[in-house]
């Protein structure tokens, strides 16, 4: 089956800021209160998409969500006009920051997606993540569902599930904890879902939250009609969660049968690898990073595993790594060694500046949602979100027209920001031909 992996990157929204909202995400905590640059952030994201597109990798975009989320602010008791709501909420800066978060940029947490080759009904399945663990991210699922339904509209090809119940037992963070292995994108594969906790087992991180449950993974597999013998549920190592690995994509990444992972990624990592190879019926192209090569702390600092591992149209695989990997001597040495190894599948490493996102704990892989599509499915995608030179130029011009150079936490109290953000999204609706304002009831 002819199929492609399309990377749908979240466009970084005009209210991108550093509010320290994610406990257990070390970068978010460290940069709380820093001044952000929404314009630089969005341009960095677009530059990454542009370069991947130029490399021949299929690329799409997902829009930012309307922020601040006025329906949330009304729900928690602020009322009156838009200005009055912001004025009241400004007395509770943390609540206002939650309403203003541009966190939908991290599209790897938007949804879990199963390609049609893996689902028993031959359709592509989407479950928007409920993101139940953090308040700011729990505001995303309705907007995400609305957008995914518009982009993947044909019910003969695409199935949209509702987010799982927004409750601790079903806490779900989407594709960041979902890893697919297959000999080729279009072939049936094995889906590995990684959880941090389960109601049946007492092993928990001691310090930081485990954001994904086994129960959520099981529910997703049932809904997506995955054959049980093609699913592996794996527990993330609680000790690495406590070192800042809040999603699996901060400690492992796979593409086709290539697997880059840290030896401490899972509870009993060697057993996970052995089971995967049995289920796949073939060997993985293993790139196991030892703690003597790169410690978990260095992995979290550099976001080595939050690289994108992509198949190049001309053959080989490229690793799309954050610049921070080049600056870390141990990580750089490891990546250099990959390129010279005879049997490593990685044929190129490209370093990208996504610093504005990195400072909130989001690397190159966090910024994209992988969707494997056959030629026919790709033809059924809303065409205005598929990346080309024209869309790139339109989005760059749009960012220059609507984004602030800088944003400090105090700026969130300025009602002008809400109006700017809304004007920007209205203009984006025209460019992408999408309806984005559904949840935002501005007076
Ligand atoms: O959920 N940061 C995001 C980063 C998400 C990274 N995604 C993946 N690993 N796939 C999070 O913790 C910080 C927002 C703030 O503090 O202002 C934030 O939400």
Short mmCIF file of C-alpha atoms and ligand atoms in Angstrom, two decimals:
data_model
loop_
_atom_site.label_atom_id
_atom_site.label_comp_id
_atom_site.label_asym_id
_atom_site.label_seq_id
_atom_site.Cartn_x
_atom_site.Cartn_y
_atom_site.Cartn_z
CA UNK A 1 0.00 0.00 0.00
CA UNK A 2 1.39 3.39 -0.97
CA UNK A 3 1.32 5.53 2.16
CA UNK A 4 3.04 8.57 3.62
CA UNK A 5 3.63 9.89 7.04
CA UNK A 6 2.36 13.45 7.13
CA UNK A 7 3.61 15.63 9.96
CA UNK A 8 0.93 18.08 11.02
CA UNK A 9 2.72 20.79 13.01
CA UNK A 10 0.91 23.02 15.45
CA UNK A 11 1.25 26.66 14.41
CA UNK A 12 2.54 28.44 17.50
CA UNK A 13 -0.17 30.85 18.63
CA UNK A 14 0.04 34.62 19.23
CA UNK A 15 -0.24 34.24 23.02
CA UNK A 16 2.80 31.96 23.47
CA UNK A 17 4.14 32.73 26.95
CA UNK A 18 6.05 31.25 29.87
CA UNK A 19 3.70 30.70 32.79
CA UNK A 20 5.27 27.65 34.45
CA UNK A 21 2.05 25.68 34.17
CA UNK A 22 3.43 22.17 33.78
CA UNK A 23 4.61 20.59 37.02
CA UNK A 24 7.10 17.84 36.17
CA UNK A 25 8.17 19.55 32.93
CA UNK A 26 11.51 20.99 34.02
CA UNK A 27 11.84 23.60 31.25
CA UNK A 28 8.34 24.96 31.90
CA UNK A 29 9.09 25.30 35.59
CA UNK A 30 12.52 26.84 35.02
CA UNK A 31 11.28 29.50 32.61
CA UNK A 32 8.20 30.56 34.55
CA UNK A 33 7.82 34.32 34.27
CA UNK A 34 10.37 34.78 31.45
CA UNK A 35 9.59 37.06 28.56
CA UNK A 36 8.61 35.10 25.45
CA UNK A 37 8.67 36.09 21.80
CA UNK A 38 5.49 34.86 20.11
CA UNK A 39 6.73 36.13 16.74
CA UNK A 40 10.10 34.37 16.95
CA UNK A 41 8.38 31.22 18.22
CA UNK A 42 5.93 31.05 15.33
CA UNK A 43 8.64 31.78 12.77
CA UNK A 44 10.86 29.06 14.24
CA UNK A 45 7.99 26.59 13.90
CA UNK A 46 7.31 27.62 10.31
CA UNK A 47 11.01 27.40 9.43
CA UNK A 48 11.05 23.81 10.66
CA UNK A 49 8.01 22.93 8.55
CA UNK A 50 9.52 24.68 5.54
CA UNK A 51 12.78 22.76 5.79
CA UNK A 52 11.05 19.42 6.19
CA UNK A 53 8.84 20.22 3.23
CA UNK A 54 11.98 21.07 1.22
CA UNK A 55 13.43 17.69 2.22
CA UNK A 56 10.43 16.06 0.57
CA UNK A 57 8.69 15.08 3.80
CA UNK A 58 4.94 15.60 3.66
CA UNK A 59 3.88 18.41 5.94
CA UNK A 60 0.62 19.90 7.17
CA UNK A 61 -0.42 22.47 9.77
CA UNK A 62 -2.82 22.57 12.69
CA UNK A 63 -4.09 25.99 13.78
CA UNK A 64 -3.72 27.54 17.23
CA UNK A 65 -6.84 27.69 19.39
CA UNK A 66 -8.73 30.86 20.36
CA UNK A 67 -7.11 32.31 23.47
CA UNK A 68 -7.90 33.43 26.04
CA UNK A 69 -10.52 30.75 26.50
CA UNK A 70 -13.43 32.93 27.55
CA UNK A 71 -15.82 30.04 28.00
CA UNK A 72 -13.42 28.63 30.64
CA UNK A 73 -13.14 32.03 32.34
CA UNK A 74 -16.93 32.37 32.40
CA UNK A 75 -17.27 28.81 33.68
CA UNK A 76 -15.16 29.67 36.71
CA UNK A 77 -17.20 32.72 37.58
CA UNK A 78 -15.79 35.73 35.75
CA UNK A 79 -18.46 37.65 33.88
CA UNK A 80 -19.43 40.76 31.99
CA UNK A 81 -17.79 42.09 28.86
CA UNK A 82 -14.58 40.71 27.48
CA UNK A 83 -12.60 43.56 29.08
CA UNK A 84 -14.33 43.05 32.44
CA UNK A 85 -13.58 39.33 32.40
CA UNK A 86 -9.89 39.96 31.76
CA UNK A 87 -9.83 42.66 34.37
CA UNK A 88 -11.33 40.34 37.03
CA UNK A 89 -9.17 37.38 36.04
CA UNK A 90 -6.02 39.54 36.15
CA UNK A 91 -6.37 39.48 39.93
CA UNK A 92 -5.74 35.70 39.62
CA UNK A 93 -2.75 35.69 37.26
CA UNK A 94 -2.36 31.93 37.33
CA UNK A 95 -5.95 31.39 36.16
CA UNK A 96 -5.58 34.00 33.45
CA UNK A 97 -2.35 32.36 32.30
CA UNK A 98 -4.14 29.02 31.99
CA UNK A 99 -6.82 30.64 29.84
CA UNK A 100 -4.16 32.24 27.67
CA UNK A 101 -1.87 29.26 27.13
CA UNK A 102 -0.85 28.57 23.53
CA UNK A 103 -0.15 24.95 24.47
CA UNK A 104 -2.11 23.53 21.50
CA UNK A 105 1.15 24.12 19.57
CA UNK A 106 2.40 20.77 20.91
CA UNK A 107 0.44 18.75 18.40
CA UNK A 108 1.97 15.44 19.53
CA UNK A 109 -0.48 15.73 22.40
CA UNK A 110 -3.48 16.61 20.23
CA UNK A 111 -4.65 13.07 19.59
CA UNK A 112 -3.77 9.42 19.17
CA UNK A 113 -3.99 8.40 15.53
CA UNK A 114 -4.18 4.87 14.16
CA UNK A 115 -3.41 4.38 10.45
CA UNK A 116 -5.94 2.42 8.39
CA UNK A 117 -3.38 -0.40 7.90
CA UNK A 118 -3.60 -1.17 11.64
CA UNK A 119 -7.31 -0.79 12.25
CA UNK A 120 -9.60 -3.74 11.68
CA UNK A 121 -12.14 -1.52 9.89
CA UNK A 122 -9.56 -0.12 7.44
CA UNK A 123 -10.14 3.50 8.43
CA UNK A 124 -7.92 6.10 10.13
CA UNK A 125 -8.96 6.59 13.76
CA UNK A 126 -8.53 9.74 15.85
CA UNK A 127 -9.00 10.15 19.61
CA UNK A 128 -8.33 13.70 20.77
CA UNK A 129 -6.36 13.55 24.02
CA UNK A 130 -8.28 14.73 27.09
CA UNK A 131 -5.06 16.18 28.59
CA UNK A 132 -6.72 15.79 31.96
CA UNK A 133 -3.57 16.21 34.09
CA UNK A 134 -2.91 19.93 33.65
CA UNK A 135 -5.54 22.65 33.71
CA UNK A 136 -4.28 24.67 30.74
CA UNK A 137 -4.01 21.63 28.52
CA UNK A 138 -7.41 20.29 29.57
CA UNK A 139 -8.88 23.29 27.70
CA UNK A 140 -7.69 21.94 24.35
CA UNK A 141 -9.72 18.79 23.48
CA UNK A 142 -12.94 20.47 22.25
CA UNK A 143 -11.01 22.77 19.90
CA UNK A 144 -8.80 19.92 18.75
CA UNK A 145 -11.80 17.72 17.96
CA UNK A 146 -13.43 20.55 16.04
CA UNK A 147 -10.36 21.08 13.89
CA UNK A 148 -9.59 17.39 13.25
CA UNK A 149 -13.16 16.79 12.13
CA UNK A 150 -12.87 19.58 9.58
CA UNK A 151 -9.48 18.48 8.26
CA UNK A 152 -10.28 14.76 8.09
CA UNK A 153 -13.93 15.02 7.16
CA UNK A 154 -14.75 12.00 5.00
CA UNK A 155 -16.47 9.39 7.25
CA UNK A 156 -15.66 6.57 4.83
CA UNK A 157 -11.98 7.15 5.50
CA UNK A 158 -11.74 8.81 8.91
CA UNK A 159 -13.30 7.96 12.29
CA UNK A 160 -13.41 10.57 15.06
CA UNK A 161 -13.88 9.41 18.64
CA UNK A 162 -14.70 11.70 21.50
CA UNK A 163 -11.92 12.37 24.01
CA UNK A 164 -11.86 9.81 26.83
CA UNK A 165 -13.67 10.71 30.10
CA UNK A 166 -11.86 13.68 31.64
CA UNK A 167 -11.02 11.86 34.83
CA UNK A 168 -7.80 10.70 36.47
CA UNK A 169 -8.32 7.03 35.56
CA UNK A 170 -8.41 7.91 31.84
CA UNK A 171 -5.75 10.61 31.74
CA UNK A 172 -4.52 10.67 28.15
CA UNK A 173 -1.76 12.71 26.44
CA UNK A 174 -2.17 11.39 22.91
CA UNK A 175 0.49 10.49 20.39
CA UNK A 176 3.39 11.54 22.64
CA UNK A 177 2.91 8.15 24.30
CA UNK A 178 2.10 6.18 21.17
CA UNK A 179 4.81 4.53 19.08
CA UNK A 180 4.17 2.66 15.87
CA UNK A 181 6.49 0.10 14.31
CA UNK A 182 6.02 -1.25 10.79
CA UNK A 183 8.30 -2.37 7.96
CA UNK A 184 6.89 0.52 5.89
CA UNK A 185 4.36 3.25 6.66
CA UNK A 186 1.64 1.59 4.59
CA UNK A 187 2.07 -1.89 6.07
CA UNK A 188 0.30 -3.28 9.11
CA UNK A 189 2.36 -2.67 12.21
CA UNK A 190 2.62 -3.03 15.96
CA UNK A 191 1.38 -0.17 18.12
CA UNK A 192 3.10 0.42 21.43
CA UNK A 193 1.30 2.55 23.98
CA UNK A 194 3.28 3.79 26.94
CA UNK A 195 1.66 4.60 30.28
CA UNK A 196 2.97 6.01 33.52
CA UNK A 197 0.41 4.60 35.91
CA UNK A 198 -2.48 2.18 36.25
CA UNK A 199 -5.16 1.59 38.85
CA UNK A 200 -4.03 -2.03 39.15
CA UNK A 201 -0.40 -1.51 40.04
CA UNK A 202 1.16 0.51 42.81
CA UNK A 203 4.33 1.60 40.93
CA UNK A 204 4.18 5.35 40.58
CA UNK A 205 6.68 8.15 40.22
CA UNK A 206 7.38 9.65 43.65
CA UNK A 207 7.72 13.26 42.67
CA UNK A 208 6.02 14.17 39.43
CA UNK A 209 2.68 13.22 37.91
CA UNK A 210 2.32 10.28 35.53
CA UNK A 211 0.16 11.83 32.84
CA UNK A 212 -0.90 8.71 30.94
CA UNK A 213 -2.80 5.73 32.32
CA UNK A 214 -2.92 2.15 31.16
CA UNK A 215 -6.71 2.36 31.25
CA UNK A 216 -6.65 5.21 28.72
CA UNK A 217 -4.34 3.21 26.45
CA UNK A 218 -6.61 0.16 26.63
CA UNK A 219 -9.69 2.22 25.81
CA UNK A 220 -7.97 3.78 22.80
CA UNK A 221 -6.98 0.36 21.46
CA UNK A 222 -10.58 -0.87 21.77
CA UNK A 223 -11.97 2.19 20.03
CA UNK A 224 -9.39 2.14 17.26
CA UNK A 225 -10.15 -1.53 16.62
CA UNK A 226 -6.58 -2.69 16.96
CA UNK A 227 -5.96 -6.42 16.88
CA UNK A 228 -4.90 -7.36 20.44
CA UNK A 229 -1.94 -9.36 19.16
CA UNK A 230 -0.61 -6.21 17.47
CA UNK A 231 -0.67 -4.03 20.59
CA UNK A 232 1.94 -3.71 23.29
CA UNK A 233 1.19 -1.74 26.45
CA UNK A 234 4.36 -0.72 28.22
CA UNK A 235 5.01 1.02 31.50
CA UNK A 236 7.32 3.98 31.45
CA UNK A 237 10.06 3.84 34.06
CA UNK A 238 8.71 5.85 37.06
CA UNK A 239 12.28 6.88 37.88
CA UNK A 240 12.65 8.76 34.58
CA UNK A 241 9.31 10.52 35.05
CA UNK A 242 10.79 11.80 38.29
CA UNK A 243 13.72 13.19 36.29
CA UNK A 244 11.49 15.23 34.00
CA UNK A 245 10.43 12.70 31.37
CA UNK A 246 6.75 13.65 31.39
CA UNK A 247 5.97 11.99 28.03
CA UNK A 248 7.45 8.93 26.34
CA UNK A 249 8.59 11.07 23.41
CA UNK A 250 11.14 12.65 25.76
CA UNK A 251 12.91 9.28 26.11
CA UNK A 252 12.26 7.30 22.88
CA UNK A 253 11.37 7.77 19.23
CA UNK A 254 10.73 5.27 16.44
CA UNK A 255 10.21 5.24 12.71
CA UNK A 256 9.29 2.12 10.72
CA UNK A 257 11.54 -0.48 12.40
CA UNK A 258 14.17 1.96 13.69
CA UNK A 259 14.04 2.63 17.42
CA UNK A 260 16.08 5.23 19.29
CA UNK A 261 15.58 4.78 23.02
CA UNK A 262 17.32 5.21 26.33
CA UNK A 263 18.16 2.04 28.23
CA UNK A 264 16.21 3.42 31.21
CA UNK A 265 13.09 4.37 29.21
CA UNK A 266 10.80 1.57 30.37
CA UNK A 267 10.22 -0.80 33.25
CA UNK A 268 12.45 -3.66 32.03
CA UNK A 269 13.57 -2.17 28.70
CA UNK A 270 15.25 -5.37 27.35
CA UNK A 271 11.98 -7.29 27.82
CA UNK A 272 10.09 -4.58 25.92
CA UNK A 273 12.50 -4.84 22.99
CA UNK A 274 12.29 -8.65 22.96
CA UNK A 275 8.47 -8.57 22.94
CA UNK A 276 8.37 -5.95 20.19
CA UNK A 277 10.65 -8.02 18.00
CA UNK A 278 8.55 -11.14 18.59
CA UNK A 279 5.35 -9.30 17.72
CA UNK A 280 6.86 -7.71 14.62
CA UNK A 281 8.42 -10.99 13.53
CA UNK A 282 11.70 -9.25 12.77
CA UNK A 283 14.55 -7.41 14.42
CA UNK A 284 14.33 -3.74 15.20
CA UNK A 285 17.08 -1.41 14.04
CA UNK A 286 18.03 -0.68 17.62
CA UNK A 287 19.73 2.49 18.73
CA UNK A 288 19.91 1.96 22.46
CA UNK A 289 21.48 4.89 24.29
CA UNK A 290 23.33 3.78 27.43
CA UNK A 291 23.39 5.92 30.54
CA UNK A 292 27.18 5.99 30.25
CA UNK A 293 26.78 7.66 26.84
CA UNK A 294 23.96 10.09 27.68
CA UNK A 295 22.41 10.34 31.14
CA UNK A 296 18.67 10.80 31.56
CA UNK A 297 19.38 14.32 32.82
CA UNK A 298 21.36 15.10 29.63
CA UNK A 299 18.56 13.62 27.53
CA UNK A 300 16.01 15.88 29.25
CA UNK A 301 18.22 18.93 28.92
CA UNK A 302 18.99 18.39 25.24
CA UNK A 303 15.74 16.69 24.17
CA UNK A 304 17.74 14.14 22.16
CA UNK A 305 14.76 11.76 22.03
CA UNK A 306 12.34 14.50 21.08
CA UNK A 307 13.94 14.49 17.67
CA UNK A 308 11.78 13.57 14.70
CA UNK A 309 12.95 10.45 12.93
CA UNK A 310 11.73 10.70 9.36
CA UNK A 311 11.99 8.57 6.24
CA UNK A 312 13.53 10.50 3.36
CA UNK A 313 11.96 10.10 -0.08
CA UNK A 314 15.37 9.37 -1.59
CA UNK A 315 16.04 6.65 1.01
CA UNK A 316 17.56 6.70 4.49
CA UNK A 317 16.29 8.44 7.59
CA UNK A 318 16.97 11.87 9.00
CA UNK A 319 16.93 12.90 12.61
CA UNK A 320 15.44 16.34 13.13
CA UNK A 321 17.03 17.37 16.40
CA UNK A 322 16.87 20.55 18.46
CA UNK A 323 19.94 22.82 18.45
CA UNK A 324 20.39 22.03 22.13
CA UNK A 325 21.64 18.56 21.08
CA UNK A 326 24.56 20.12 19.23
CA UNK A 327 25.51 22.15 22.29
CA UNK A 328 25.66 19.15 24.61
CA UNK A 329 29.01 17.40 24.14
CA UNK A 330 27.82 13.92 25.17
CA UNK A 331 24.73 14.09 22.98
CA UNK A 332 26.63 15.50 20.02
CA UNK A 333 29.22 12.73 20.32
CA UNK A 334 26.45 10.14 20.39
CA UNK A 335 24.77 11.61 17.30
CA UNK A 336 28.09 11.79 15.45
CA UNK A 337 28.68 8.15 16.26
CA UNK A 338 25.29 7.23 14.76
CA UNK A 339 26.32 8.71 11.45
CA UNK A 340 29.49 6.71 11.23
CA UNK A 341 28.08 3.38 12.43
CA UNK A 342 27.72 0.86 9.60
CA UNK A 343 24.35 -0.47 10.62
CA UNK A 344 22.56 2.65 11.99
CA UNK A 345 19.53 3.64 9.93
CA UNK A 346 20.09 7.37 10.50
CA UNK A 347 21.78 8.87 7.46
CA UNK A 348 21.58 12.56 8.40
CA UNK A 349 21.14 14.69 11.51
CA UNK A 350 19.70 18.18 11.07
CA UNK A 351 19.65 20.67 13.93
CA UNK A 352 16.75 23.08 14.31
CA UNK A 353 16.24 26.21 16.35
CA UNK A 354 12.90 25.80 18.13
CA UNK A 355 14.17 27.52 21.27
CA UNK A 356 10.98 29.37 22.12
CA UNK A 357 9.09 26.08 22.28
CA UNK A 358 11.98 24.24 23.96
CA UNK A 359 11.87 26.72 26.84
CA UNK A 360 8.41 25.38 27.60
CA UNK A 361 9.53 21.75 27.25
CA UNK A 362 8.49 21.21 23.63
CA UNK A 363 11.05 20.00 21.07
CA UNK A 364 10.71 19.27 17.33
CA UNK A 365 8.71 16.07 17.89
CA UNK A 366 6.29 17.69 20.36
CA UNK A 367 5.33 20.21 17.71
CA UNK A 368 3.96 17.66 15.26
CA UNK A 369 1.21 15.07 15.00
CA UNK A 370 2.15 12.12 12.80
CA UNK A 371 -0.64 10.92 10.54
CA UNK A 372 0.04 8.01 8.21
CA UNK A 373 -2.19 8.29 5.14
CA UNK A 374 -2.58 6.32 1.94
CA UNK A 375 -2.63 8.23 -1.34
CA UNK A 376 -6.45 8.12 -1.34
CA UNK A 377 -6.70 9.27 2.27
CA UNK A 378 -4.27 12.10 1.61
CA UNK A 379 -6.45 13.20 -1.30
CA UNK A 380 -9.39 13.41 1.14
CA UNK A 381 -7.59 15.80 3.54
CA UNK A 382 -8.75 19.43 3.69
CA UNK A 383 -6.26 20.80 1.13
CA UNK A 384 -5.73 24.23 2.69
CA UNK A 385 -3.73 22.82 5.62
CA UNK A 386 -1.20 21.02 3.43
CA UNK A 387 2.11 22.82 3.33
CA UNK A 388 3.54 24.33 0.18
CA UNK A 389 5.51 27.46 -0.71
CA UNK A 390 2.35 29.51 -1.04
CA UNK A 391 1.00 28.51 2.37
CA UNK A 392 4.41 29.11 3.91
CA UNK A 393 4.57 32.63 2.48
CA UNK A 394 1.01 33.37 3.61
CA UNK A 395 1.69 32.15 7.15
CA UNK A 396 4.97 34.07 7.48
CA UNK A 397 3.20 37.27 6.36
CA UNK A 398 0.33 36.53 8.75
CA UNK A 399 2.75 36.14 11.69
CA UNK A 400 4.50 39.41 10.84
CA UNK A 401 1.14 41.18 10.67
CA UNK A 402 -0.38 39.86 13.89
CA UNK A 403 2.24 38.73 16.42
CA UNK A 404 3.98 40.63 19.17
CA UNK A 405 7.75 40.66 19.41
CA UNK A 406 7.60 40.02 23.14
CA UNK A 407 5.12 38.95 25.78
CA UNK A 408 5.64 39.10 29.53
CA UNK A 409 3.30 37.59 32.12
CA UNK A 410 2.00 41.07 32.99
CA UNK A 411 0.94 41.63 29.36
CA UNK A 412 -1.78 39.00 29.72
CA UNK A 413 -3.81 41.56 31.69
CA UNK A 414 -3.92 43.85 28.66
CA UNK A 415 -7.30 43.42 26.89
CA UNK A 416 -5.67 44.50 23.63
CA UNK A 417 -3.90 41.12 23.54
CA UNK A 418 -7.26 39.30 23.48
CA UNK A 419 -8.41 41.43 20.57
CA UNK A 420 -5.16 40.95 18.67
CA UNK A 421 -5.32 37.22 19.18
CA UNK A 422 -8.89 37.07 17.96
CA UNK A 423 -8.13 39.23 14.91
CA UNK A 424 -5.18 36.96 14.10
CA UNK A 425 -7.34 33.84 14.26
CA UNK A 426 -10.00 35.41 12.07
CA UNK A 427 -7.35 36.11 9.44
CA UNK A 428 -6.05 32.56 9.79
CA UNK A 429 -9.55 31.18 9.20
CA UNK A 430 -9.38 32.78 5.78
CA UNK A 431 -5.96 31.35 4.98
CA UNK A 432 -6.74 27.82 6.14
CA UNK A 433 -10.44 27.87 5.26
CA UNK A 434 -11.28 26.48 8.68
CA UNK A 435 -13.77 27.48 11.34
CA UNK A 436 -11.85 28.21 14.53
CA UNK A 437 -13.92 30.44 16.75
CA UNK A 438 -16.51 27.94 17.96
CA UNK A 439 -15.74 27.94 21.67
CA UNK A 440 -14.84 31.57 21.98
CA UNK A 441 -17.89 33.64 22.85
CA UNK A 442 -16.60 37.16 22.91
CA UNK A 443 -18.97 39.96 23.76
O1 LIG B 1 2.44 19.62 28.21
N1 LIG B 1 4.44 22.52 28.03
C1 LIG B 1 3.93 21.31 27.42
C2 LIG B 1 5.01 20.67 26.60
C3 LIG B 1 4.48 19.52 25.79
C4 LIG B 1 5.56 18.71 25.15
N2 LIG B 1 4.97 17.67 24.37
C5 LIG B 1 5.50 16.46 24.17
N3 LIG B 1 6.49 15.99 24.89
N4 LIG B 1 4.94 15.71 23.27
C6 LIG B 1 3.43 20.32 28.48
O2 LIG B 1 4.03 20.24 29.55
C7 LIG B 1 4.20 24.60 29.30
C8 LIG B 1 3.26 25.78 29.36
C9 LIG B 1 3.70 26.83 30.31
O3 LIG B 1 4.32 26.52 31.32
O4 LIG B 1 3.38 28.03 30.07
C10 LIG B 1 3.58 23.38 28.63
O5 LIG B 1 2.39 23.21 28.65
#
